[in-house]
CSV table of C-alpha atoms in Angstrom, one decimal:
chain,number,residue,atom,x,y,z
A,285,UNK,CA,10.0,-2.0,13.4
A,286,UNK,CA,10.4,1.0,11.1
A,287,UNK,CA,13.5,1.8,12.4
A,288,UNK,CA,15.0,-1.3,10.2
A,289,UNK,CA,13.4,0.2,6.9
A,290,UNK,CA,15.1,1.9,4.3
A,291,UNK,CA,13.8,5.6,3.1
A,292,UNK,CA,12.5,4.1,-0.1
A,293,UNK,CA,10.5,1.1,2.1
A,294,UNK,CA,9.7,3.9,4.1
A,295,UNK,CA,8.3,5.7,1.4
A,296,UNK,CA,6.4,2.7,-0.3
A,297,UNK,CA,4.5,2.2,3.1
A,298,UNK,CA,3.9,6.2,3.6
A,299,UNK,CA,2.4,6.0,-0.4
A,300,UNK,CA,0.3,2.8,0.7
A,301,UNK,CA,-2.2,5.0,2.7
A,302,UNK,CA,-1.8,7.5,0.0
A,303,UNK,CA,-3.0,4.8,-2.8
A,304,UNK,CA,-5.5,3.8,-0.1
A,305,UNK,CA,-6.9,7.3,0.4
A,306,UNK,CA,-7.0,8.2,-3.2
A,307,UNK,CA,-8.8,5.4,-4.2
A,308,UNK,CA,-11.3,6.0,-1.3
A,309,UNK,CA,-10.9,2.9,0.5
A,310,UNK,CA,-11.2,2.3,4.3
A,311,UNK,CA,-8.7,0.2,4.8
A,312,UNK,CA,-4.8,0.2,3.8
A,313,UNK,CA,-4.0,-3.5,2.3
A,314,UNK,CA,-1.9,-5.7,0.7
A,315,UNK,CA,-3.4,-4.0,-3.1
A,316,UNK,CA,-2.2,-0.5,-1.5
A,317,UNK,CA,1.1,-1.8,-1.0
A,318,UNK,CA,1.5,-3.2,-4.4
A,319,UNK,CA,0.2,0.3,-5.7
A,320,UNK,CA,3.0,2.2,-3.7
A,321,UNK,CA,5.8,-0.3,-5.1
A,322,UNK,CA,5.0,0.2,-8.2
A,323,UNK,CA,5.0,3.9,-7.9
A,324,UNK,CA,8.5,3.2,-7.4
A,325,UNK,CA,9.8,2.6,-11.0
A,326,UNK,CA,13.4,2.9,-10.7
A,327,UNK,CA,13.4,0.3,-7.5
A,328,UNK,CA,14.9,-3.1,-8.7
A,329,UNK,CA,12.5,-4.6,-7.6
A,330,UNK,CA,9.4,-3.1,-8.5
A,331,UNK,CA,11.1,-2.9,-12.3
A,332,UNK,CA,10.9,-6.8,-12.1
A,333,UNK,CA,7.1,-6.5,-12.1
A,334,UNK,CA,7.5,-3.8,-14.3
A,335,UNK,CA,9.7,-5.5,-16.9
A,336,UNK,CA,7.0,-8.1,-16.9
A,337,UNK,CA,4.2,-6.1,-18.0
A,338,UNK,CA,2.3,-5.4,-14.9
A,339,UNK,CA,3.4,-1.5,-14.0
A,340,UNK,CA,1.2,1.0,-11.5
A,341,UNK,CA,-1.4,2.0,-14.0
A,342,UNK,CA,-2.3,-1.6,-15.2
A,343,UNK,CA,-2.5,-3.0,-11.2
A,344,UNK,CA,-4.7,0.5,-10.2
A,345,UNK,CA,-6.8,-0.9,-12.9
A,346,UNK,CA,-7.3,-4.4,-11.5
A,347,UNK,CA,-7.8,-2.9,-8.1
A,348,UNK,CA,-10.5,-0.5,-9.2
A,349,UNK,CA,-12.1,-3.9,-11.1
A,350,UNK,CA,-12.1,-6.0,-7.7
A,351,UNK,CA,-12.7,-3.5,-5.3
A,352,UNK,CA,-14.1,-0.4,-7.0
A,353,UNK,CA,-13.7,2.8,-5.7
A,354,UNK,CA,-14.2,3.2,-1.9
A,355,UNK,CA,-16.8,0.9,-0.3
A,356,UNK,CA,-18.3,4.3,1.0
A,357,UNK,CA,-17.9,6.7,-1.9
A,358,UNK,CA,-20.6,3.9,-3.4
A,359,UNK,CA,-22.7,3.3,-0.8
A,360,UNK,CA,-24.1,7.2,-0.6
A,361,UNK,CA,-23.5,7.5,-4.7
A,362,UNK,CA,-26.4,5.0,-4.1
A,363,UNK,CA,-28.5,6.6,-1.7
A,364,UNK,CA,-27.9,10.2,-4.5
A,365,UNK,CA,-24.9,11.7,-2.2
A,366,UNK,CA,-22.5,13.5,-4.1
A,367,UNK,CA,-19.2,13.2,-2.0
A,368,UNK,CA,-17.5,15.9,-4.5
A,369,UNK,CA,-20.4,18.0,-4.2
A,370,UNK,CA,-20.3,17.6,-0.4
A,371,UNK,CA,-16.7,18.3,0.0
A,372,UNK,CA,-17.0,21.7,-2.3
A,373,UNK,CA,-20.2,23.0,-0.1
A,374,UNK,CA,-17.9,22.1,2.9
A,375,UNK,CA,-14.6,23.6,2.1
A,376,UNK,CA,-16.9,26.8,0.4
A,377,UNK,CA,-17.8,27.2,4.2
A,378,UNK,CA,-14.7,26.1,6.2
A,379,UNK,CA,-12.3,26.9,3.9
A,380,UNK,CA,-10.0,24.8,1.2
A,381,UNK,CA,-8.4,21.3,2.7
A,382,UNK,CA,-10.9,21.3,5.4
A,383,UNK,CA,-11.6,17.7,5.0
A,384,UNK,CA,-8.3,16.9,4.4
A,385,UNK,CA,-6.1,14.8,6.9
A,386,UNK,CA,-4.0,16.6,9.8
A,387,UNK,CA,-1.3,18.2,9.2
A,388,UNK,CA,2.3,16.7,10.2
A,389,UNK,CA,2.6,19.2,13.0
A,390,UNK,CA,-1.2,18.0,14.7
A,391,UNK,CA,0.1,15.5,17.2
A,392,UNK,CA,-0.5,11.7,16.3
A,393,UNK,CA,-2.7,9.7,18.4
A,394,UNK,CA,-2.5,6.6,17.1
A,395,UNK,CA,0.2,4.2,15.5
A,396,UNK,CA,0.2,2.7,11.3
A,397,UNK,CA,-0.5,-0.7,12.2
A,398,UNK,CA,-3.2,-0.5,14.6
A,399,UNK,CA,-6.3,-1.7,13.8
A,400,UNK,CA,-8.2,1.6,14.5
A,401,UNK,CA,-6.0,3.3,12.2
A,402,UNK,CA,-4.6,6.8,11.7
A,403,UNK,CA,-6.6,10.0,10.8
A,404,UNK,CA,-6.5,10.8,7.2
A,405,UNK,CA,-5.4,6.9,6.3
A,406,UNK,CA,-7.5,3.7,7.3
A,407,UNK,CA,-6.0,1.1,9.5
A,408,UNK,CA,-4.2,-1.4,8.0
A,409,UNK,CA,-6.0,-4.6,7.1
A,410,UNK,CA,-4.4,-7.9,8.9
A,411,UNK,CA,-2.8,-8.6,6.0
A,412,UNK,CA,-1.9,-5.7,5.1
A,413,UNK,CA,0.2,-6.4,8.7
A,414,UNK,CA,0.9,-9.8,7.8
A,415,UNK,CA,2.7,-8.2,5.0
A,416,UNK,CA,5.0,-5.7,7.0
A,417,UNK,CA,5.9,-8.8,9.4
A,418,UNK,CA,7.1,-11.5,6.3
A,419,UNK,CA,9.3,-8.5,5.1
A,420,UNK,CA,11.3,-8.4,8.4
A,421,UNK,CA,11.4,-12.2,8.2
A,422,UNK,CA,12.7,-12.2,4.4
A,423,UNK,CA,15.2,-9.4,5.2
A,424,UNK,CA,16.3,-11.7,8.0
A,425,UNK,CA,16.3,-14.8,5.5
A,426,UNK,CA,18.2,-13.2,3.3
A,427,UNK,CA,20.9,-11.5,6.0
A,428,UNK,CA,19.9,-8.5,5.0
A,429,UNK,CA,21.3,-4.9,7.7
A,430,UNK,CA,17.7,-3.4,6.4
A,431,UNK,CA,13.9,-3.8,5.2
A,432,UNK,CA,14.0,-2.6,1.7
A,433,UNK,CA,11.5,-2.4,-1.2
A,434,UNK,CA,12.2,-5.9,-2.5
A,435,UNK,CA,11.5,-7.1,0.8
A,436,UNK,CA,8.5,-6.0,0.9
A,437,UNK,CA,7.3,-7.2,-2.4
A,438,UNK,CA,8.8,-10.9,-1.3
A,439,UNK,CA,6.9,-10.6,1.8
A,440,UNK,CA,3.4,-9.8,-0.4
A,441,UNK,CA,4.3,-13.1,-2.2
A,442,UNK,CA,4.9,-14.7,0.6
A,443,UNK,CA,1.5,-13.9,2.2
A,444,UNK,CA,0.1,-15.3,-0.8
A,445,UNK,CA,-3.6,-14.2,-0.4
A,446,UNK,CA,-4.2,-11.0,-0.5
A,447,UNK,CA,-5.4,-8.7,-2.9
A,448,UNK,CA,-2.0,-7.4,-4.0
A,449,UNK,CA,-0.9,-11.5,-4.8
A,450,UNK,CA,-4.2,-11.6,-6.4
A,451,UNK,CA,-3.6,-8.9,-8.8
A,452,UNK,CA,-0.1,-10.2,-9.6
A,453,UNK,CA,-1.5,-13.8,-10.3
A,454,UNK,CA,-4.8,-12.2,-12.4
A,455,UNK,CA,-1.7,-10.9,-14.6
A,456,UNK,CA,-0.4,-13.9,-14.7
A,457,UNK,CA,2.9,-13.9,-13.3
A,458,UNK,CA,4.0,-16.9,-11.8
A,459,UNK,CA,5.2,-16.5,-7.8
A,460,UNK,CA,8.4,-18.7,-7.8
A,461,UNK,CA,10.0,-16.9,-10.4
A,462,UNK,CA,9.1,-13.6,-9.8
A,463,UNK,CA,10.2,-14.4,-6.1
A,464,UNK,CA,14.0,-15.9,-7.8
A,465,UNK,CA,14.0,-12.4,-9.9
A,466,UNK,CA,13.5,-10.2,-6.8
A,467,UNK,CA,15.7,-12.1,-4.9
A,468,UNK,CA,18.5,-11.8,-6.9
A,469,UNK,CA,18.0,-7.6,-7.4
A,470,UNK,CA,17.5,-7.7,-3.4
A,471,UNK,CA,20.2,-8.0,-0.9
């Protein structure tokens, strides 16, 4: 399926597990690929969210609000584990990055949208799927050659339910017309 993306879709799904990883959840979803959109500035279609006031620091903010910072990174700050503290005595021992995820060059056993995931990034949550499959089908919809960044935002709005529609509706965007404005910037 990635085949019919464009570098910069590409890109916004690659930074999806990044947004994921950085805010220390488990899981990569339809709030991650918001977060990687809008970390896309100069994309037409990320500027129409832009241009209405929510950008990538404002929606990282709603996301920390609804889902905090990693599920786990909670749990054990509960139980009086320190996960920065744990990672410094670790890498003091094994050397810097030794937590980190494997390197390009480590062979990959597993695929992005399988549920068990990929090391270094958490599987992708069914919507999170659900998202990457209403892109193809709004490319298609729209006779579009490729999958491109506005597709991708058109096929958040389309699932409708997730996280990433949640924090555009908490902002109070309305979905028709910020579906006509993306339309109209994507081809």
């Amino acid at each position: 399926m990635f085949e019919r993306f464009t570098e910069e879709a590409r890109r916004v799904v690659g930074r999806a597990g990044q947004e994921s990883a950085e805010l220390r959840h488990g899981h990569v979803g339809t709030e991650h690929l918001l977060l990687a959109i809008l970390a896309e500035p100069e994309d037409p279609a990320a500027r129409v969210l832009i241009e209405a006031g929510l950008d990538h620091a404002t929606a990282r903010q709603s996301v920390r609000r609804l889902l905090g910072e990693g599920d786990d990174a909670r749990a054990l700050a509960a139980i009086g584990v320190d996960l920065d503290a744990v990672r410094e005595a670790v890498e003091s021992v094994f050397g810097a990055g030794a937590l980190d995820a494997p390197s390009k060059e480590e062979p990959r056993r597993r695929g992005w949208l399988r549920s068990e995931g990929r090391a270094g990034r958490g599987p992708f949550t069914p919507r999170g799927r659900k998202v990457l499959e209403l892109s193809l089908r709004e490319s298609l919809r729209l006779k579009s050659g490729r999958i491109a960044v506005g597709h991708l935002l058109l096929g958040l709005l389309r699932e409708g339910e997730g996280l990433g529609a949640r924090v555009i509706a908490g902002h109070g965007l309305d979905f028709a017309a910020v579906r006509r404005a993306v339309e109209a910037v994507t081809g």
